C-alpha atoms as one frame of an Amber mdcrd trajectory, in Angstrom:
protein
  -5.183  16.206 -11.606  -8.288  15.827  -9.944  -9.790  13.506 -12.585  -6.730
  11.558 -12.331  -6.917  11.151  -8.504 -10.361  10.024  -8.869  -9.259   7.155
 -11.044  -6.325   6.424  -8.995  -8.506   5.952  -5.636 -10.949   3.869  -7.947
  -8.241   1.790  -9.261  -6.842   1.034  -5.615 -10.508  -0.082  -4.259 -10.901
  -2.497  -7.550  -7.359  -3.761  -6.684  -7.893  -4.155  -2.752 -11.446  -5.994
  -4.019  -9.520  -8.223  -6.235  -7.006  -9.181  -3.741  -9.751 -10.044  -1.253
 -11.905 -11.735  -3.701  -9.001 -14.155  -4.859  -7.954 -14.906  -1.396 -11.325
 -15.971  -1.051 -11.711 -17.978  -3.918  -8.348 -19.913  -3.413  -9.242 -20.577
   0.043 -12.324 -22.507  -0.689 -13.072 -25.994  -2.240 -10.105 -27.899  -3.136
  -7.840 -25.151  -2.209  -5.914 -26.787   0.635  -2.544 -25.194  -0.029  -4.571
 -21.710   0.276  -5.902 -22.074   4.124  -2.379 -21.372   4.804  -0.937 -18.817
   2.048  -3.328 -16.359   3.481  -1.358 -15.535   6.454   2.176 -16.085   4.895
   3.959 -13.573   2.657   7.122 -13.213   0.678   9.954 -11.512   2.190  13.657
 -10.911   2.206  15.488 -12.465   4.763  19.195 -11.650   5.571  20.079 -15.206
   7.295  23.754 -13.854   8.267  25.586 -11.007   7.968  27.809 -11.098   4.823
  27.714 -11.420   1.105  24.700 -11.317  -1.222  24.558 -14.973  -1.031  23.163
 -14.326   2.555  19.917 -12.974   1.083  17.020 -14.771  -0.349  13.327 -14.375
  -0.848  11.433 -16.503   1.488   7.644 -17.449   2.917   7.193 -15.629   6.648
   4.059 -15.276   8.290   2.336 -12.042   7.504   2.308  -9.485  10.653  -0.852
  -8.063  11.931  -1.149  -4.307  13.370  -0.909  -3.734  17.126  -2.595  -0.960
  18.481  -1.253   2.314  16.988   0.156   0.617  13.696  -1.179   0.423  10.489
  -0.691  -2.886   8.140   0.496  -2.000   4.935   0.324  -4.107   1.615   3.732
  -3.132   0.010   3.803  -2.265  -3.410   7.411  -0.704  -3.492  10.514  -0.484
  -1.092  13.490   1.591  -1.389  17.176   0.318  -1.374  19.512   2.665  -0.088
  23.355   2.357   0.723  22.912   1.889   4.739  21.052  -1.295   3.250  24.432
  -2.616   2.206  25.913  -1.274   5.361  23.221  -3.572   7.469  24.011  -6.715
   5.206  27.781  -6.555   6.396  27.136  -6.014   9.831  28.839  -3.189   9.074
  26.660  -0.512  11.680  26.453  -0.072  15.501  24.670  -2.596  17.424  22.782
  -4.425  14.293  19.861  -6.722  15.049  20.182 -10.465  15.222  20.098 -12.280
  11.910  17.928 -13.538  10.526  15.885 -10.417   9.804  14.019  -8.964   7.089
  16.104  -5.386   5.901  14.602  -2.260   4.458  13.551   1.312   6.185  10.869
   2.591   3.480   8.054   1.458   1.380   4.763   2.185  -0.441   1.656   0.498
  -0.609  -1.801   0.364   0.478  -3.692   0.383   3.901  -4.704  -2.952   4.346
  -6.124  -2.724   7.765  -6.249  -0.409  10.976  -4.822  -1.310  14.624  -6.765
   0.193  17.632  -6.491   4.113  18.306  -5.385   4.821  14.736  -7.073   7.680
  13.260  -6.437  10.060  10.114  -6.230   6.858   7.730  -8.665   4.746   6.061
  -8.342   1.086   4.459  -7.311   1.795   0.940  -5.287   4.857   1.312  -1.943
   5.005  -1.039   0.672   5.764   1.769   4.359   5.668   2.000   6.228   4.477
   5.183   9.467   4.338   7.484   9.634   0.985   8.851  12.292  -0.219  12.025
  13.228  -3.245   9.287  11.210  -5.493   7.942  10.035  -3.235   4.618  11.366
  -5.713   2.159   8.148  -7.705   2.073   4.659  -8.239   0.765   3.111  -6.723
   4.073   4.759  -4.431   6.788   3.189  -2.902  10.392   4.437   0.224  11.362
   3.624   2.805  13.921   1.145   5.387  12.611   3.674   8.355  13.527   5.781
   7.100  10.345   2.846   6.955   7.686   2.063   9.614   5.306  -0.450   9.627
   2.585   0.562   9.830  -0.776  -0.007  12.913  -3.174  -2.826  11.612  -6.425
  -0.473  11.897  -8.989   2.538  10.242  -7.373   3.282   6.439  -8.111   4.384
   3.775  -6.193   7.690   3.895  -6.934   8.357   7.164  -6.604   6.663   7.023
  -3.076   9.378   4.491  -2.182  12.015   6.666  -3.370  10.712   9.759  -1.469
  10.989   9.495   2.546  14.365   8.665   3.422  16.533  10.904   0.610  14.506
  14.116   0.713  14.061  14.002   4.229  17.522  13.326   5.008  18.587  16.080
   2.404  15.661  18.578   3.970  17.020  18.050   7.630  20.645  18.650   6.672
  20.402  21.978   4.381  17.639  23.360   6.387  17.392  22.255   9.966  21.185
  21.795  10.663  22.899  24.017   8.290  20.062  26.771   7.679  20.559  27.099
   3.723  19.591  30.495   2.742  20.053  32.613  -0.230  23.363  32.899  -1.866
  24.797  30.519  -0.375  27.184  27.451  -1.591  26.902  23.496  -0.799  29.413
  20.683  -1.943  27.700  17.474  -1.920  29.012  14.094  -2.778  27.897  11.169
  -4.594  25.570  14.128  -6.891  24.087  10.931  -8.733  22.517   8.796  -5.902
  19.553   9.361  -4.210  20.380  12.280  -1.535  22.631  14.014  -4.028  19.758
  14.199  -6.423  17.333  15.372  -3.585  20.033  18.131  -2.536  20.227  19.646
  -5.691  16.895  19.895  -6.140  16.006  21.399  -2.955  19.021  23.807  -3.553
  17.273  24.714  -6.672  14.063  25.993  -4.338  16.585  28.422  -2.920  17.377
  31.807  -4.910  21.116  31.551  -5.958  22.326  28.633  -4.244  25.696  27.464
  -5.851  25.889  23.542  -5.912  29.528  21.624  -6.147  28.905  18.212  -6.817
  31.215  15.009  -6.852  30.025  11.650  -8.973  31.540   9.079 -11.099  32.414
  10.318 -14.630  29.924   8.026 -16.289  27.108  10.084 -14.492  28.133  12.966
 -15.273  26.051  13.879 -18.580  22.597  12.373 -17.235  23.330  14.750 -14.127
  25.295  18.009 -15.237  22.008  20.451 -15.321  21.257  19.481 -11.550  24.621
  20.982 -10.233  26.296  23.960 -10.726  29.987  22.437 -10.930  30.252  18.601
 -11.116  33.651  17.088 -10.649  34.803  13.097 -10.922  34.887  11.613  -7.489
  38.503  10.521  -7.873  39.776  14.106  -8.858  41.482  16.783  -6.565  37.954
  18.382  -6.129  39.213  20.611  -3.406  41.686  22.656  -5.737  38.802  22.702
  -8.125  36.310  23.971  -5.731  38.874  26.491  -4.459  40.226  27.588  -8.283
  35.841  28.437  -8.675  35.370  29.906  -5.037  38.658  30.793  -3.305  36.846
  30.904  -0.138  35.425  27.620  -0.049  31.884  26.892   0.379  29.163  27.213
   3.247  27.803  23.477   3.725  29.612  20.048   3.031  27.172  17.729   3.050
  29.623  14.234   3.181  28.618  10.714   2.674  31.784   9.249   2.306  33.851
   9.587   5.548  37.507   8.483   5.764  40.085  11.344   4.406  37.183  13.347
   2.819  36.099  14.525   6.308  39.178  16.551   6.634  39.245  17.734   3.257
  35.440  18.744   3.664  36.306  20.851   6.846  39.581  22.225   4.937  37.109
  23.644   1.988  34.322  25.584   5.028  34.124  29.172   4.784  33.854  31.022
   8.151  30.595  29.988   9.775  30.350  27.149   7.768  29.057  23.807   8.225
  30.081  20.173   7.380  28.075  17.480   7.908  28.409  14.063   8.076  25.579
  11.255   7.341  27.180   8.278   5.873  30.568   6.377   5.458  30.287   4.952
   2.283  34.406   4.547   2.234  34.468   1.812   4.862  32.497  -0.010   2.116
  35.257  -1.761  -0.119  34.633  -5.298  -1.063  31.202  -7.751  -0.512  31.822
  -8.359   2.776  32.779  -6.422   5.731  36.563  -5.672   5.994  37.987  -4.597
   9.574  41.247  -3.022   7.254  38.631  -1.164   5.222  37.090  -0.025   8.496
  40.504   0.839  10.363  41.704   2.871   7.576  38.745   4.893   6.838  38.785
   5.724  10.790  42.424   6.344  10.560  41.894   8.805   7.642  39.632  10.882
   9.768  41.031  13.899  10.867  41.100  14.480  14.336  38.620  17.424  15.120
  40.366  20.137  17.644  37.140  21.792  19.167  39.946  24.709  19.955  40.759
  24.863  15.877  36.705  24.864  15.095  36.858  28.205  17.605  39.584  29.991
  16.091  37.945  29.084  12.707  34.509  29.639  13.193  33.470  26.631  11.701
  30.721  23.974  12.584  30.636  20.208  12.536  27.870  18.087  13.052  26.011
  14.656  11.797  22.910  13.934  10.835  21.049  10.322  11.034  17.884  10.035
   9.934  16.963   6.697  11.441  18.097   7.663  14.710  16.356  10.587  14.849
  13.268   8.444  13.962  13.415   5.194  15.609  15.746   5.912  18.764  15.510
   9.692  19.384  11.605   9.512  19.095  11.509  12.498  16.685   8.391  11.293
  14.514   7.011  14.549  15.054   9.457  16.781  13.724  10.045  14.583  10.669
   5.779  14.605  10.014   6.294  18.533  10.096   9.164  18.115   7.602   7.116
  15.643   5.082   4.457  18.158   5.141   6.660  20.970   3.645   8.475  18.339
   1.153   4.707  17.184   0.051   3.934  20.927  -0.326   7.275  21.483  -2.613
   6.561  18.273  -4.438   2.587  19.136  -4.925   4.419  22.924  -6.365   5.763
  20.736  -8.758   9.503  22.072  -7.225  11.004  18.263  -6.607  10.378  15.026
  -8.138  12.087  11.960  -6.794  14.355  10.409  -9.395  14.167   6.719  -9.856
  17.195   5.033 -11.034  15.497   1.123 -11.829  12.752  -1.564 -10.753  13.998
  -4.622  -9.376  11.744  -7.746  -8.513  12.441  -9.087  -5.022  14.158 -12.012
  -6.562  16.772  -9.541  -7.838  17.578  -7.810  -4.505  21.075  -9.142  -4.966
  21.587  -7.600  -8.291  19.871  -4.190  -7.258  22.516  -4.360  -4.092  25.751
  -5.174  -6.377  24.456  -1.796  -8.405  24.563   0.329  -5.386  27.518  -1.212
  -4.286  29.456  -0.376  -7.537  27.837   3.358  -7.363  26.012   2.629 -10.896
  22.938   4.019 -10.133  21.550   7.592 -10.794  18.852   8.115  -8.332  16.930
   5.438  -6.210  16.625   1.906  -6.850  13.605   0.498  -5.862  12.170  -3.284
  -5.457   8.749  -3.735  -7.046   6.894  -6.232  -5.189   4.745  -6.831  -8.016
   7.225  -7.274 -10.751   8.493 -10.754 -12.089  11.862 -11.116 -11.942  13.990
 -10.346 -15.754  14.190 -13.905 -17.533  18.048 -14.754 -18.098  19.207 -14.929
 -21.345  20.408 -18.281 -22.236
């Protein structure tokens, strides 16, 4: 393992030298085109909220690190369902367009802002970014950056932060998962679902109930204890196996599933809402879908919660990081997760790699819920040629 790490570090240094040498050569004699190029980069730009046609790859000015920031030459970026909702403008207080989407990436440290400690140029890192991740270069505060283990690939690293931190904090920080408990997770084949399944397997005797599209069942059947079709009456299926219900419900769907989830909770059980993918039905934002989804949400009665000894909670990792300033808390969680990774107890599941120019097709795959694990934008990948 140490030998592999040394080789990887050497490859990284050679890569940076190669990039620097190439830029220098291109900016020399006969390089009139390159004089500006050295300060430009490719990025996925969302021109306005709406459908897939609002996305394009464009040249943008390359950012430089401010005080306390790292500049990262991006190798891979993670795609999440929240990115699809951002594209549609289906989130609270969306930023103004045009914007560069994306909240997580991996790559190589290329420059350090003032007062940055603990990192060096050439370090392999993964990071949270408050937008702007889907680009060749990003800058982000040092508190959101983490070193990558030697044997973790850039694509695995881009699949790691959002999914595993979300899964870990819901299970252990919010719901206090312990030995012998039971968990129901929706979208069990997705990035968070697979992270939840892996983390549950690190605790003895945890029963995991999962819902997923039937075509995913063969691929993920060994990761959960009981697997149900996402369109089946999973409430009756769970109660048939566990009369009392479950200890933890992790809901990324919302709508009618909120009431179903609450009805399945055991006394002292915890329901956590961490997404609302049921609001996304078409390519663009639909007020009807939004209204229908919220209309189906069971009105929460605190007196009923009191009488039934149930806990209802919400979790948003992006708000925790970028609005509520809990980067230190997330750093502690990431340290625990990297220990689990190094102990071979967890490993990101990468569904597929896509070029930046293929972002529309990648987003459609998420929309169709076709992925098992995480979709990754590989910044250095060339688009797959169309077969004529």
